[in-house]
Amino acid sequence: MLHVKEKKERALGTKLFLKGERCGSSKCALTRRSYRPGMHGKKRKNISEYGHQLLEKQKIKYSYGLNETQIKKIFQEALKSSANIKDFVIKELESRLDNVAFKLGFAPSRRVARQLISHGHIAVNNKKVKVPSYKVNIGDVISIRPQSKNITNFKDLENNLKKYQPPTWLFLDKEKMEGKVLAFPQEVDGQFDINVVVDYYAR
């Protein structure tokens, strides 16, 4: 599974941090082999406009752990919305509980955050939520359920959080190991172009 995820990053040519801390280390496959996988991976390849749109869509899809139906729904709703399309998409992506748990430092990757949520270890406003795609709102408090704090995944969390700084739109109480949504971001920190994906779904 590890190699499959790293092949995706190499194929897309960008770090999506699918494997958490490993992606930021020298062990990262994209760091060691920056070319695409396969026997022709080192050769330059011209890409069409449609190919570029598809590539950017795949980056978002894999980065946020979405399936085709989920990502299509987000962009189709954005196109129908009266709100700014890019702002709508960013809010839909970033307000997912698995993303927020990841951004608060409760998990090393969105993939692990999804597992923790599915197993009932994360609470929103003191209520257990087992749906990774659950949308949080401004003012919501996200925490680790008291009965889950001793599981292996959280063994070193207290020490790890001491040196962790969440994004400015989130507040993190490192002692209580809980966070609060202060706002929604205006940009995403992934290396992809949302406007290009909008063009893909607007075809």
Coordinates of C-alpha atoms in Angstrom, one line a residue:
M1 CA 0.0 0.0 0.0
L2 CA 2.9 2.3 0.8
H3 CA 4.5 1.9 -2.6
V4 CA 1.1 2.3 -4.4
K5 CA 0.6 5.7 -2.7
E6 CA 4.1 6.9 -3.4
K7 CA 3.7 5.8 -7.1
K8 CA 0.7 8.1 -7.2
E9 CA 2.8 11.0 -6.0
R10 CA 5.6 10.3 -8.5
A11 CA 3.1 9.9 -11.3
L12 CA 1.5 13.3 -10.5
G13 CA 5.0 14.9 -9.9
T14 CA 4.2 16.5 -6.5
K15 CA 4.2 15.7 -2.9
L16 CA 0.7 15.1 -1.6
F17 CA 1.8 14.0 1.9
L18 CA -0.2 10.8 1.6
K19 CA 2.2 9.1 4.0
G20 CA 2.5 11.9 6.5
E21 CA 6.0 12.5 8.0
R22 CA 7.6 10.1 5.6
C23 CA 6.9 12.4 2.7
G24 CA 8.9 15.2 4.4
S25 CA 11.9 13.0 5.0
S26 CA 14.7 11.6 2.8
K27 CA 12.7 8.4 2.6
C28 CA 10.1 10.0 0.4
A29 CA 10.1 8.3 -3.0
L30 CA 9.6 11.6 -4.9
T31 CA 12.7 12.9 -3.2
R32 CA 14.8 9.9 -4.1
R33 CA 13.3 9.5 -7.6
S34 CA 11.8 12.8 -8.8
Y35 CA 10.8 11.3 -12.2
R36 CA 7.6 9.5 -13.0
P37 CA 7.4 5.7 -12.5
G38 CA 7.8 3.3 -15.4
M39 CA 10.5 2.7 -18.0
H40 CA 9.8 6.0 -19.8
G41 CA 9.5 8.0 -16.6
K42 CA 12.6 10.1 -17.1
K43 CA 11.5 11.3 -20.6
R44 CA 9.8 14.6 -20.9
K45 CA 6.3 14.4 -22.1
N46 CA 4.2 17.2 -23.6
I47 CA 0.8 17.4 -21.9
S48 CA -2.4 18.8 -23.5
E49 CA -4.7 21.3 -21.8
Y50 CA -7.2 18.5 -21.0
G51 CA -4.3 16.4 -19.7
H52 CA -3.2 19.2 -17.4
Q53 CA -6.8 19.6 -16.1
L54 CA -7.0 15.9 -15.4
L55 CA -3.7 16.0 -13.6
E56 CA -4.8 18.8 -11.3
K57 CA -8.0 17.0 -10.6
Q58 CA -6.1 13.8 -9.6
K59 CA -3.9 15.8 -7.3
I60 CA -6.9 17.1 -5.3
K61 CA -8.6 13.7 -5.4
Y62 CA -5.7 11.8 -4.0
S63 CA -4.6 14.5 -1.6
Y64 CA -8.0 14.7 0.1
G65 CA -8.8 11.0 -0.3
L66 CA -11.9 11.6 -2.4
N67 CA -13.5 9.2 -4.8
E68 CA -14.7 10.3 -8.3
T69 CA -18.3 10.8 -7.1
Q70 CA -17.2 13.0 -4.2
I71 CA -14.9 15.3 -6.2
K72 CA -17.4 15.6 -9.1
K73 CA -20.2 16.6 -6.7
I74 CA -18.0 19.3 -5.0
F75 CA -17.2 21.0 -8.3
Q76 CA -20.6 20.6 -9.8
E77 CA -22.2 22.3 -6.7
A78 CA -19.5 25.0 -6.9
L79 CA -20.5 25.8 -10.5
K80 CA -24.1 26.1 -9.5
S81 CA -23.4 28.1 -6.3
S82 CA -23.8 31.9 -6.2
A83 CA -20.6 32.0 -4.1
N84 CA -17.1 32.5 -5.5
I85 CA -16.3 29.1 -7.1
K86 CA -12.8 28.8 -5.7
D87 CA -13.9 29.8 -2.2
F88 CA -16.7 27.3 -2.3
V89 CA -14.3 24.5 -3.3
I90 CA -11.8 25.4 -0.7
K91 CA -14.4 25.4 2.1
E92 CA -15.8 22.1 1.0
L93 CA -12.3 20.5 1.0
E94 CA -10.9 22.1 4.1
S95 CA -14.0 21.7 6.3
R96 CA -14.0 18.0 6.1
L97 CA -13.4 16.5 9.5
D98 CA -10.6 14.2 8.3
N99 CA -8.8 17.3 7.0
V100 CA -9.3 19.3 10.1
A101 CA -8.1 16.5 12.4
F102 CA -5.0 16.2 10.2
K103 CA -4.4 20.0 10.2
L104 CA -4.7 20.0 14.0
G105 CA -1.9 17.5 14.2
F106 CA -4.0 14.7 15.6
A107 CA -2.9 12.4 12.7
P108 CA 0.2 12.3 10.4
S109 CA -1.9 12.2 7.3
R110 CA -5.5 12.6 6.1
R111 CA -5.6 8.8 5.5
V112 CA -4.8 8.1 9.1
A113 CA -7.3 10.8 10.2
R114 CA -10.0 9.0 8.2
Q115 CA -9.2 5.7 10.0
L116 CA -9.3 7.3 13.4
I117 CA -12.6 9.0 12.7
S118 CA -14.1 5.8 11.2
H119 CA -13.1 3.9 14.4
G120 CA -14.9 6.5 16.6
H121 CA -11.8 8.2 18.2
I122 CA -12.7 11.8 17.2
A123 CA -15.4 14.0 18.6
V124 CA -17.0 17.2 17.5
N125 CA -18.5 19.3 20.2
N126 CA -18.1 16.3 22.6
K127 CA -20.1 14.1 20.3
K128 CA -18.5 11.1 18.5
V129 CA -18.5 11.4 14.7
K130 CA -17.6 8.4 12.6
V131 CA -18.0 10.1 9.1
P132 CA -14.6 11.4 7.8
S133 CA -16.4 13.7 5.3
Y134 CA -18.5 15.4 8.1
K135 CA -18.4 19.1 7.6
V136 CA -17.3 21.2 10.5
N137 CA -18.5 24.8 11.1
I138 CA -16.8 27.8 12.6
G139 CA -16.8 27.5 16.3
D140 CA -16.8 23.7 16.4
V141 CA -14.5 22.0 18.9
I142 CA -12.7 19.0 17.6
S143 CA -11.2 16.6 20.2
I144 CA -9.9 13.1 20.9
R145 CA -12.4 11.1 22.8
P146 CA -11.2 10.6 26.4
Q147 CA -11.4 6.8 26.1
S148 CA -9.3 6.9 23.0
K149 CA -6.3 8.9 24.3
N150 CA -4.3 5.8 25.3
I151 CA -4.5 4.0 21.9
T152 CA -1.3 3.4 20.0
N153 CA -2.0 6.2 17.4
F154 CA -1.9 8.8 20.2
K155 CA 1.0 7.4 22.2
D156 CA 3.4 10.3 21.4
L157 CA 0.8 12.9 20.4
E158 CA 1.3 15.1 23.5
N159 CA 5.0 15.5 22.8
N160 CA 4.4 15.9 19.1
L161 CA 1.9 18.7 19.6
K162 CA 4.4 20.7 21.7
K163 CA 6.4 21.5 18.5
Y164 CA 3.4 21.6 16.1
Q165 CA 1.8 24.8 14.8
P166 CA -1.6 24.5 13.2
P167 CA -2.7 26.8 10.4
T168 CA -4.0 30.2 11.6
W169 CA -7.7 29.4 10.9
L170 CA -7.5 26.7 13.6
F171 CA -6.9 27.1 17.4
L172 CA -5.1 24.2 19.1
D173 CA -5.1 23.7 22.9
K174 CA -2.1 21.5 23.2
E175 CA -2.7 20.6 26.9
K176 CA -6.3 19.5 26.3
M177 CA -5.5 18.1 22.9
E178 CA -8.5 19.8 21.3
G179 CA -8.9 22.3 18.6
K180 CA -11.4 24.9 17.5
V181 CA -12.4 26.1 14.0
L182 CA -11.8 29.9 14.0
A183 CA -12.5 30.5 10.3
F184 CA -12.1 28.9 6.9
P185 CA -8.9 29.4 4.8
Q186 CA -8.8 31.4 1.6
E187 CA -6.2 29.2 0.1
V188 CA -5.1 25.6 0.2
D189 CA -1.5 24.5 0.9
G190 CA -1.5 21.7 -1.7
Q191 CA 0.4 22.1 -5.0
F192 CA -2.6 22.2 -7.3
D193 CA -4.7 24.7 -9.2
I194 CA -8.4 24.7 -8.3
N195 CA -9.3 27.0 -11.2
V196 CA -7.9 24.5 -13.7
V197 CA -10.1 21.8 -12.2
V198 CA -13.1 24.1 -12.4
D199 CA -12.4 24.3 -16.2
Y200 CA -12.3 20.5 -16.3
Y201 CA -15.8 20.2 -14.8
A202 CA -17.2 23.2 -16.7
R203 CA -16.6 21.5 -20.1

